XYZ file of C-alpha atoms in Angstrom:
589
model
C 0.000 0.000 0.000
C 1.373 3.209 -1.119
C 2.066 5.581 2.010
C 0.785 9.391 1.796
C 2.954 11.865 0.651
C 3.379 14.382 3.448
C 2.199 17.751 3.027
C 4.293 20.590 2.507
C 4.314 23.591 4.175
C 2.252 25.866 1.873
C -0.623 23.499 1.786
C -0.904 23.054 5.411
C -0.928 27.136 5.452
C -3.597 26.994 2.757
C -5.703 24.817 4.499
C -5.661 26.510 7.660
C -6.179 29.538 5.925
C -9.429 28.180 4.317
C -10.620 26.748 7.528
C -10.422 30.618 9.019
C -11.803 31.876 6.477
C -15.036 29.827 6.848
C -15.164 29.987 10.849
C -14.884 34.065 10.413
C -17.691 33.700 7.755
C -19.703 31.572 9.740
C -19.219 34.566 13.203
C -19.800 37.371 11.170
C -23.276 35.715 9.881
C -23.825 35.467 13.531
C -23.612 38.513 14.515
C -25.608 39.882 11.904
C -28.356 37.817 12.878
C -27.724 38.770 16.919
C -27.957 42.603 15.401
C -31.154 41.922 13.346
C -32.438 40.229 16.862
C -31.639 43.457 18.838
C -32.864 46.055 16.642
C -36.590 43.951 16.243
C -36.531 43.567 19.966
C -36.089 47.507 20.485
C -39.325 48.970 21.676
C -40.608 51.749 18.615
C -40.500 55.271 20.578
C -43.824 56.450 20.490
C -43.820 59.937 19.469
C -46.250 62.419 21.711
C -49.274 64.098 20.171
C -49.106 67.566 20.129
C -51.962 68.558 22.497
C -54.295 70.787 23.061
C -53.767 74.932 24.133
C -55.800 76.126 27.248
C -59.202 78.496 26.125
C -60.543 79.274 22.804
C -59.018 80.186 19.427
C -59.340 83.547 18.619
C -58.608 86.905 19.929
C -61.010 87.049 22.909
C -59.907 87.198 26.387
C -57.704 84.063 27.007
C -57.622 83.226 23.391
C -54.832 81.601 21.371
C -53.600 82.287 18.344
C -54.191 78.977 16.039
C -51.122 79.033 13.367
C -48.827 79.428 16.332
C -49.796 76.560 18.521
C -50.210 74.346 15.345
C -46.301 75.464 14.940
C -47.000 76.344 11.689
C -45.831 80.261 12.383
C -43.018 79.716 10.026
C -43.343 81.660 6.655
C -42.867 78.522 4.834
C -45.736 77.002 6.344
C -48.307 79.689 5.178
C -49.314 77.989 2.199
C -49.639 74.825 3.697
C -51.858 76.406 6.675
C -53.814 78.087 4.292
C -55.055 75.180 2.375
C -55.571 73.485 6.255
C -58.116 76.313 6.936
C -59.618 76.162 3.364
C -60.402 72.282 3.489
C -61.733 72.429 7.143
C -63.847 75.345 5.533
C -65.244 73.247 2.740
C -65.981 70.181 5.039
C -68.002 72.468 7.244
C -69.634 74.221 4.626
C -70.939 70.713 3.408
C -72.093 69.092 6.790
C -73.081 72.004 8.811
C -75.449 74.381 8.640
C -73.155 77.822 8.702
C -75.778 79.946 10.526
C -75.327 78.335 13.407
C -72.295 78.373 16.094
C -70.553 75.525 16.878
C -72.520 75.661 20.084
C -75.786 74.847 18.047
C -74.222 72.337 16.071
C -75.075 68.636 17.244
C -71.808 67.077 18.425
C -71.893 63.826 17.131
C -72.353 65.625 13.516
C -69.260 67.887 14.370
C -66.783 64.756 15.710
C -67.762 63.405 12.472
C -66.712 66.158 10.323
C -63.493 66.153 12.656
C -63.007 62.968 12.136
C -63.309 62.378 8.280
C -60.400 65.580 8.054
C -58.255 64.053 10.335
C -59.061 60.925 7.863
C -58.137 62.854 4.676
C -55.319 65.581 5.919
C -52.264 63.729 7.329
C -51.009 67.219 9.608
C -54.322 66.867 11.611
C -53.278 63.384 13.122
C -49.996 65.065 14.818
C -52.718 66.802 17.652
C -54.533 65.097 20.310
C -57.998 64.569 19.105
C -57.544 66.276 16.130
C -58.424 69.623 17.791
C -56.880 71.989 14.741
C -59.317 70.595 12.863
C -62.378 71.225 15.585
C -60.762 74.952 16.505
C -60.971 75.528 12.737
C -64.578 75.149 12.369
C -65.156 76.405 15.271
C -63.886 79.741 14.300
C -65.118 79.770 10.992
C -69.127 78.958 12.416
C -68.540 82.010 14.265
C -67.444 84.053 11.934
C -70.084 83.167 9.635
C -72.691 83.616 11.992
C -71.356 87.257 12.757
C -71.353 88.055 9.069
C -74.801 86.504 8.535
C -76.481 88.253 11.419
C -74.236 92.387 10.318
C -75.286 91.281 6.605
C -78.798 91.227 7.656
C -79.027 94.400 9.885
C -77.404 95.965 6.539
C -79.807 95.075 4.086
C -82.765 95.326 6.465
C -81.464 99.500 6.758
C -80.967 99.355 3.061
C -83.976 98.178 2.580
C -86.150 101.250 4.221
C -85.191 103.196 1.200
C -87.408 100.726 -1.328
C -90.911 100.731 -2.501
C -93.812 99.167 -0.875
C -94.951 97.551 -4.082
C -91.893 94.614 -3.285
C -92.770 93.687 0.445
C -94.305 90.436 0.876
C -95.239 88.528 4.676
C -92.167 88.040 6.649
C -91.786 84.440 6.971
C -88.641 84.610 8.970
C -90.326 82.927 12.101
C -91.907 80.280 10.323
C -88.443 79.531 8.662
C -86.415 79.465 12.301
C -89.518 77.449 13.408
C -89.077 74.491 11.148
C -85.512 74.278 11.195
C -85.646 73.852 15.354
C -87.806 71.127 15.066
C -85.623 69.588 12.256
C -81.941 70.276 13.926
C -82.750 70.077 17.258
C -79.282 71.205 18.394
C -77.824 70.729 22.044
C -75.592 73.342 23.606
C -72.251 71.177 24.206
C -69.694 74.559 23.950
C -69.983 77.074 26.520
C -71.768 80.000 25.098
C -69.516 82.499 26.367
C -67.959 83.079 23.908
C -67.135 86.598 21.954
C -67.983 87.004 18.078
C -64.888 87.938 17.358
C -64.162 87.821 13.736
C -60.976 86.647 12.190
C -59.051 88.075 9.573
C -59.679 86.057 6.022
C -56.777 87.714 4.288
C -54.870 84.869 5.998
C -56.553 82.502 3.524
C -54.347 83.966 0.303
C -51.660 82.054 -1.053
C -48.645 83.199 -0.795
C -45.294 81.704 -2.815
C -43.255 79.340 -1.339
C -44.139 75.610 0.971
C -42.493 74.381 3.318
C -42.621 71.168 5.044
C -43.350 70.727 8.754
C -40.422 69.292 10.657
C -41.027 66.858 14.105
C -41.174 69.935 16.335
C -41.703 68.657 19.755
C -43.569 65.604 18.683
C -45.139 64.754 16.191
C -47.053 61.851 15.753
C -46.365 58.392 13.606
C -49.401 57.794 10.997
C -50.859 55.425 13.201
C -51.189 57.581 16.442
C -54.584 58.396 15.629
C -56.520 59.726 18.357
C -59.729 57.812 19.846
C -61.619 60.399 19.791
C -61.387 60.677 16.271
C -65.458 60.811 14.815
C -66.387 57.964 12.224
C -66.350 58.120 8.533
C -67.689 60.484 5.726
C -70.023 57.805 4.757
C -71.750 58.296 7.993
C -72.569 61.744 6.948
C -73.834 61.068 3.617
C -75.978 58.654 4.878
C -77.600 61.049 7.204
C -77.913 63.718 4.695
C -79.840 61.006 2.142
C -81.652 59.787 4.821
C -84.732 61.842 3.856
C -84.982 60.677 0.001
C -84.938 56.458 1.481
C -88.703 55.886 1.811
C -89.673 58.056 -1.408
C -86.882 55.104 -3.039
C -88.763 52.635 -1.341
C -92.031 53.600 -2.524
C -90.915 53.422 -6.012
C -89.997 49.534 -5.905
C -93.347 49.183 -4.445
C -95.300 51.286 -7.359
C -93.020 49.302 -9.981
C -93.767 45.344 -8.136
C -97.878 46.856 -8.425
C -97.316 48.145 -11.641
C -96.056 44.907 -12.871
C -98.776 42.867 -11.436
C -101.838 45.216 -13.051
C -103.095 44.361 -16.094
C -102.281 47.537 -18.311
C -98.735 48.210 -16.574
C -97.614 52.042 -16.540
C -94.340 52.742 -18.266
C -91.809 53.034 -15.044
C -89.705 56.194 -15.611
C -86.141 55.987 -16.108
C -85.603 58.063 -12.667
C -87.224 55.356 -10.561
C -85.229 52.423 -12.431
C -81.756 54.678 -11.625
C -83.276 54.460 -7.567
C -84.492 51.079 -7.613
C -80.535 49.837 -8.814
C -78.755 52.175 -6.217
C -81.053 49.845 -3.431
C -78.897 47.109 -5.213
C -75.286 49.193 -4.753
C -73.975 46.944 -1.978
C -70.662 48.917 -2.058
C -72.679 52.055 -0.071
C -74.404 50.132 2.242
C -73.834 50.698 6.166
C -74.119 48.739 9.010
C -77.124 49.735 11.263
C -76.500 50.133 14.593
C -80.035 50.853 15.951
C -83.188 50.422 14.345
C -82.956 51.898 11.073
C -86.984 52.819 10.662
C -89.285 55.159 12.713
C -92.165 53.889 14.296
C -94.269 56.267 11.997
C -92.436 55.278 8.992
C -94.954 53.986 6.210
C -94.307 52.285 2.800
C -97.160 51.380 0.146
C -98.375 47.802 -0.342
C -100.207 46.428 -3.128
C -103.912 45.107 -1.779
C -104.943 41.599 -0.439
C -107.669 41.471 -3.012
C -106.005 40.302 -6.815
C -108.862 42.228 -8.626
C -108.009 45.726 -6.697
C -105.077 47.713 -8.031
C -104.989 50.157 -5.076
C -102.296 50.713 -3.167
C -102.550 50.625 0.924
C -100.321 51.837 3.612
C -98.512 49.397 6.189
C -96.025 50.244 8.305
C -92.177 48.639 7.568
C -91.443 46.418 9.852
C -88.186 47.591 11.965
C -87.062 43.826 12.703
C -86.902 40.571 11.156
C -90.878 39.802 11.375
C -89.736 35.975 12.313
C -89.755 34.768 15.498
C -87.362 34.817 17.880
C -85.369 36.478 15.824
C -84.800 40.189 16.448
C -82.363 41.195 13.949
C -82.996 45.446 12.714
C -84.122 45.002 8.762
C -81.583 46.775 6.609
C -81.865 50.921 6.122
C -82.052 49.845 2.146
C -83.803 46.623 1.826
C -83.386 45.132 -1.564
C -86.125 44.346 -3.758
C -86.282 40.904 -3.354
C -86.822 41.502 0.497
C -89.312 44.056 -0.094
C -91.744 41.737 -2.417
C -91.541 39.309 0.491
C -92.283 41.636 3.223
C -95.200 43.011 1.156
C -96.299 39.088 0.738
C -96.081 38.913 4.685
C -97.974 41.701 4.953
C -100.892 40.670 2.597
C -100.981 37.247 4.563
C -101.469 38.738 7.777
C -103.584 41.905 6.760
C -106.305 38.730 4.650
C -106.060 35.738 6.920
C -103.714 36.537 9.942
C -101.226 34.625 11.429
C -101.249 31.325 9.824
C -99.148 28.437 9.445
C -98.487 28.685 5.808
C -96.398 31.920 6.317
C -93.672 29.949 8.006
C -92.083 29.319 4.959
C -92.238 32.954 3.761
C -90.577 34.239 7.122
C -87.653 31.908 7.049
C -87.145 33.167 3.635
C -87.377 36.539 4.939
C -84.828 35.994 7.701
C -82.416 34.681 5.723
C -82.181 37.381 3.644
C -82.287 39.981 5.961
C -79.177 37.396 7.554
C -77.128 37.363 4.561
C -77.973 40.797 3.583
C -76.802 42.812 7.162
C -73.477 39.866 6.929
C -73.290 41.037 3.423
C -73.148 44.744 4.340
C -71.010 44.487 7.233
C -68.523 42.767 5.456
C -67.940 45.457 2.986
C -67.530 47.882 5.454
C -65.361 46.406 7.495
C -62.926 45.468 4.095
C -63.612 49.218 3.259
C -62.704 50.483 6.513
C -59.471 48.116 6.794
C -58.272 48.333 3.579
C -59.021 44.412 2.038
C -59.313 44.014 -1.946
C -62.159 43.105 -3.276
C -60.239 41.865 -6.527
C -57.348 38.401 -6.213
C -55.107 38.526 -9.502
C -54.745 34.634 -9.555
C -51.721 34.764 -12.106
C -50.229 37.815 -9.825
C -50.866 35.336 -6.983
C -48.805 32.489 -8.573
C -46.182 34.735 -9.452
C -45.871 36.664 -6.090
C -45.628 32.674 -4.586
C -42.466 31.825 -6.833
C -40.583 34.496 -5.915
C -37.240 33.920 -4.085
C -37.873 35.195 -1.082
C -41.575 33.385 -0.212
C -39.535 30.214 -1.542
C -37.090 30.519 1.253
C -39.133 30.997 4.268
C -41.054 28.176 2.387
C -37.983 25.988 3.215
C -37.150 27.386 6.806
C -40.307 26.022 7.661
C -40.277 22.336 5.782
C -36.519 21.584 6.474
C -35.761 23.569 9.969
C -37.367 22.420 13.689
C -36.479 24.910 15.248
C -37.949 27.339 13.099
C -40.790 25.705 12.892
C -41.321 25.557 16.517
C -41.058 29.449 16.765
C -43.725 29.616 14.484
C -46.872 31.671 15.876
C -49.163 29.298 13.550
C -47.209 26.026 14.816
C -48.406 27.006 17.769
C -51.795 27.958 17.479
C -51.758 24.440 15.615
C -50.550 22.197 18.384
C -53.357 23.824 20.467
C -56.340 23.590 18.512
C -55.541 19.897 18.044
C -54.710 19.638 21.857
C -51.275 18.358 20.636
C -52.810 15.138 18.728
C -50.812 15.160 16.064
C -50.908 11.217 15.363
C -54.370 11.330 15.606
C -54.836 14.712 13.465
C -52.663 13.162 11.055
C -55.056 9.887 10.868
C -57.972 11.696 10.122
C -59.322 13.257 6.985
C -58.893 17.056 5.851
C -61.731 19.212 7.228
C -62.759 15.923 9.772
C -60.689 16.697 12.301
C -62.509 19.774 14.169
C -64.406 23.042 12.671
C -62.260 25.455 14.698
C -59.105 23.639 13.224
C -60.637 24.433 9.267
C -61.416 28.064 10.478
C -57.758 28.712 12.001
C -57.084 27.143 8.201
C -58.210 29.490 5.843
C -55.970 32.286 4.386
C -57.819 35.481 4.851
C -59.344 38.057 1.977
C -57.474 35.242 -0.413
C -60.541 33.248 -0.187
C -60.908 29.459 -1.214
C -59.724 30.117 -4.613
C -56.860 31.994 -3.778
C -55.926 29.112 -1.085
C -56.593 26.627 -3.725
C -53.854 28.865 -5.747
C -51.410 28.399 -3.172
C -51.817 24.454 -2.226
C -50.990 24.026 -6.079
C -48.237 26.321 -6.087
C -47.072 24.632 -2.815
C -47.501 21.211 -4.408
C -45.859 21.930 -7.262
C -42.804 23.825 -5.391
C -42.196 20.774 -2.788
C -42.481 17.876 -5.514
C -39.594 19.698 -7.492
C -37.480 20.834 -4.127
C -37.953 18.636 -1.187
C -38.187 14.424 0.176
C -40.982 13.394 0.348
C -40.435 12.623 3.908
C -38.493 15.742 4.804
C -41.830 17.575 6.236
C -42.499 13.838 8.274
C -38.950 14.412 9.583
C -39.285 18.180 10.679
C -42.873 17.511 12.100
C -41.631 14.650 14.596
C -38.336 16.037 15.220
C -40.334 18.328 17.632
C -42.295 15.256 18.786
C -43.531 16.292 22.512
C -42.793 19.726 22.552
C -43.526 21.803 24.262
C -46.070 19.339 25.843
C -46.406 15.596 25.263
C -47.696 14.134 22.187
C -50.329 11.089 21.357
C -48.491 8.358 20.517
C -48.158 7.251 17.037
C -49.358 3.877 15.767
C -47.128 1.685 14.679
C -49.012 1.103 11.299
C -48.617 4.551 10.694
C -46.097 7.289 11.977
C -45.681 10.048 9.311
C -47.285 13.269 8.654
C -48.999 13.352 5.286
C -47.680 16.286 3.425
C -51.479 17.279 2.097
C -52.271 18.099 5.679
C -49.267 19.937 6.575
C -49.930 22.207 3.616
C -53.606 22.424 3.624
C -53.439 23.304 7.415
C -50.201 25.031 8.236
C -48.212 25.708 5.150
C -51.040 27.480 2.899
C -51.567 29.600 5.664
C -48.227 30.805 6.676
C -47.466 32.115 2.734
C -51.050 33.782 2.856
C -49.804 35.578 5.772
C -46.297 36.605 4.126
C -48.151 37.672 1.367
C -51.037 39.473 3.439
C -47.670 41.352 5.361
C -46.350 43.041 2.273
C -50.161 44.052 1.194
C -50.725 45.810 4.383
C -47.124 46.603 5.643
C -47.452 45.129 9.009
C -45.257 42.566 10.361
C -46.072 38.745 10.612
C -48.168 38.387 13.782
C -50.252 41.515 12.756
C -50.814 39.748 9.542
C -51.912 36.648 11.084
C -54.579 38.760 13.196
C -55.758 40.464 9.473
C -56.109 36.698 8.118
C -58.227 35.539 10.773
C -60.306 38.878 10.716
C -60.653 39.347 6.730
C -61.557 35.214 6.439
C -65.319 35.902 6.436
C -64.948 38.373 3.471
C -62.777 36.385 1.684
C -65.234 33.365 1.957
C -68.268 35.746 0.873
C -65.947 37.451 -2.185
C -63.608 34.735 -3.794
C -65.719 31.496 -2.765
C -65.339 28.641 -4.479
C -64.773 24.924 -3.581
C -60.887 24.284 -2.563
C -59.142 21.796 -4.933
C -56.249 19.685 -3.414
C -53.304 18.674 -6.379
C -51.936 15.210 -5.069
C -48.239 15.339 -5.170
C -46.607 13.473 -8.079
C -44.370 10.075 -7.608
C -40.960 11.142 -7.102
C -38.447 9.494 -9.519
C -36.478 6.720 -7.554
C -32.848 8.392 -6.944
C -29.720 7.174 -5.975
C -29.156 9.436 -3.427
C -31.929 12.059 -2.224
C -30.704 15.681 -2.741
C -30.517 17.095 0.683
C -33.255 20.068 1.095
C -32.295 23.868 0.141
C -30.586 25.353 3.084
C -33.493 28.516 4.042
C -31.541 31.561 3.666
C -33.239 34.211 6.055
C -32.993 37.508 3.958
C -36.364 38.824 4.825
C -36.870 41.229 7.657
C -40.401 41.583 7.676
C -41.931 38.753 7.966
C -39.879 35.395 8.705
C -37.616 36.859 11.209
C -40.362 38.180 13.154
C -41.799 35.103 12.748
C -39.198 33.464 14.447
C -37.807 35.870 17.161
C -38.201 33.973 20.783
């Protein structure tokens, strides 16, 4: 047997060069990842609201002077100021009445007008309850209602000098009358308070913008106040609230008009309000009872020959019983024929058995209709799309980086085990896993399949990713590696069922039907919103509902190919943990 040649001097340097050369490789990877794991475990500094100045804006006794406690004095923060006072000028001008002071205003109107400016101008969410925004109107009410009442006394001296032949009755009183019983205003401001007028000439432009620096705190986007008032939508539906029962009364006219014998030609008007009933994208949730006691709608007669139309009063809750849900503020039509059917039943024979039927098909729609509604607003509200690109979808999945936190999770225990959804798994199956892994998909338990789904995605954009996932593991990892990563963590961190012997693996179609499908929806949901990896999880459970409801469909499951025999198995892609949004939050102890 030939003996080894002994190695010179250079090659032994060489090779204990190389070796250094990886162990300082493998340190300085280290220590990046100890510095990633400081800098996520560093509290965010909270930045403090600006708040609010002591008395009233204006130049009364005690007053303040707005611009400067805004800290907008600057000269290159006129412009921007100016447009501020401008847009809280047209929101008021659109939801108030301006002949009234803010102390005749009705509050929850005014925090809503607040709120949707705070909503739509990004400098009002750097004060404490948005209270530019409030001191704003504020001072423009008054100043309107100063002008108003000096305008008047004017005129009514320049008026002496006309001729008799243009007086007519004053109807001023009848005119205050009717608007007190309509706004019936509550004094919320102290009234002491001094008309003094401002100065518009601050509402000129003037050349030159400048941006506003963090001057003594200002706020991150998401330090909205509380006491912020609701949405714009709010508003709108108050101010059509008036024109909802003359829309109603149309559908009713057109379902009599149908069932007559010479129909009248339905004008194109009523057809235009009968589909915006049908607009489910402006529909709000009701809170309270939507309807008035006194509230009325027209119903076709009980009699077939009689083409009259009677009066009945809308019901304000789901006429079934035991069921107390409020009827929707726009019913569709398909609910209103019903509810006139009810009526006719009861108002010709009264409470019978036959009318069982129609109530449960009542209730069900008001059900699906109010689920229907809320859903919208609550994707409106938060943000959700309404539209999945399935080819974006597929594309978005192959993409490096989802590939790689892919395979932290298949090949590495440990990572797996720091996994927020491994963990809600192991305790929704009350750490079964033998026995989970026995049973069929969507047999196990229904809080299991609702923990399962993957958010606004729906079950066609979850039937995306289990073929994407399919397709990615067949090409990239053993067919036993997820068995292997699964029971390397076998009774931890409590003790397991014990396996049978007949059968001791972990079917891959469960692991990505209940873990892995959902852990890429929620790396994808993360870089929709821009939140990290546990707040994405909390959007996927909350935006489930609407993504059943919008992208339904029946979820498909691609069995995984035969793998080729090989020699030797390739050994499964190392995860390389570039991310810092999502997996190493994930995974941070």
């Amino acid at each position: 047997m030939p003996q080894q040649r002994p190695k010179t001097l250079e090659e032994q340097l060489a090779e204990s060069q190389a070796k250094l050369n990886a162990q300082t490789r493998r340190l300085e990877q280290q220590q990046r990842e100890i510095e990633a794991l400081k800098a996520q475990k560093q509290p965010k500094k909270k930045r403090k609201l600006i708040p609010r100045p002591k008395g009233e804006p204006g130049r009364g006794p005690g007053g303040y002077n707005l611009r400067k406690e805004m800290r907008l004095g600057d000269k290159k923060h006129t412009v921007r100021y100016n447009r501020f006072l401008r847009i809280s000028r047209g929101f008021a001008n659109a939801y108030l009445p301006t002949r009234k002071k803010i102390s005749k205003q009705k509050k929850d109107k005014v925090d809503k007008v607040v709120g949707l400016i705070a909503r739509e101008v990004k400098l009002v969410r750097r004060y404490q309850g948005a209270w530019p925004a409030r001191a704003a109107i504020k001072q423009y009410l008054r100043n309107c209602n100063t002008k108003l009442k000096r305008d008047l006394e004017n005129e009514e001296e320049a008026a002496k000098g006309d001729g008799e032949q243009w007086d007519i009755p004053d109807i001023r009183p009848e005119i205050e009358e009717d608007e007190a019983s309509d706004d019936d205003g509550i004094d919320w401001v102290d009234d002491n308070e001094e008309d003094d007028e401002e100065d518009d000439d601050e509402c000129e432009n003037e050349e030159g913008e400048g941006e506003i620096g963090d001057q003594g705190g200002a706020a991150a986007d998401e330090e909205e106040d509380e006491t912020v008032g609701d949405l714009a939508d709010d508003l709108a539906a108050e101010k059509k609230e008036d024109d909802s029962e003359d829309m109603q009364e149309d559908l009713f006219e057109e379902s009599e008009d149908a069932d007559a014998e010479s129909p009248a030609p339905v004008s194109p008007s009523k057809r235009r309000s009968a589909l915006e009933l049908e607009d489910l994208s402006s529909r709000k949730r009701t809170k309270t009872a939507p309807h008035s006691k006194t509230a009325t709608v027209p119903a076709s007669s009980a009699r077939p020959g009689n083409t009259s139309v009677s009066k009945f009063q809308l019901p304000v809750v789901c006429p079934a019983p035991h069921c107390n849900d409020p009827l929707p503020q726009k019913p569709s039509e398909e609910l209103l024929s019903l509810l006139v059917q009810h009526h006719n039943l009861l108002s010709a024979k009264g409470l019978i058995v036959g009318a069982n039927d129609l109530t449960r098909k009542i209730c069900y729609l008001v059900r699906s209709d109010l689920k229907l509604r809320n859903l919208l607003e609550d994707a409106h509200n938060n943000g959700w799309p309404n539209l999945i690109d399935l080819d974006d979808l597929r594309t978005r999945i192959s993409t490096t980086a989802v590939q790689n936190d892919i395979c932290s999770i298949v090949t590495n225990a440990h990572t797996l085990s720091k996994c927020p959804l491994w963990t809600r798994f192991l305790q929704l199956i009350s750490y079964k896993v033998y026995a989970w892994a026995r049973s069929d998909i969507g047999g196990f338990s229904p809080q299991l399949d609702q923990a399962a789904r993957c958010g606004y995605f729906g079950p066609q954009g979850k039937a995306v990713i289990v073929l994407a996932l399919d397709q990615f593991l067949w090409k990239t990892v053993h067919e036993q590696q997820i068995s292997m990563t699964v029971t390397a963590l076998q009774n931890y961190p409590q003790p397991w069922d014990s396996p049978r012997p007949e059968c001791h693996l972990i079917p891959e179609a469960h692991f990505v039907h209940y873990l892995l499908a959902p852990f890429v929806a929620a790396i994808l949901i993360a870089e929709d919103m821009g939140v990290d990896f546990e707040n994405a999880i909390q959007i996927m459970d909350d935006s489930s509902d609407y993504g059943d409801v919008i992208n339904p469909g029946a979820i498909l499951f691609s069995p995984r190919p035969a793998l080729p025999q090989k020699t030797s198995p390739a050994a499964p892609k190392p995860a390389n943990i570039s991310r810092t949004t999502q997996v190493s939050i994930v995974f941070s102890p």
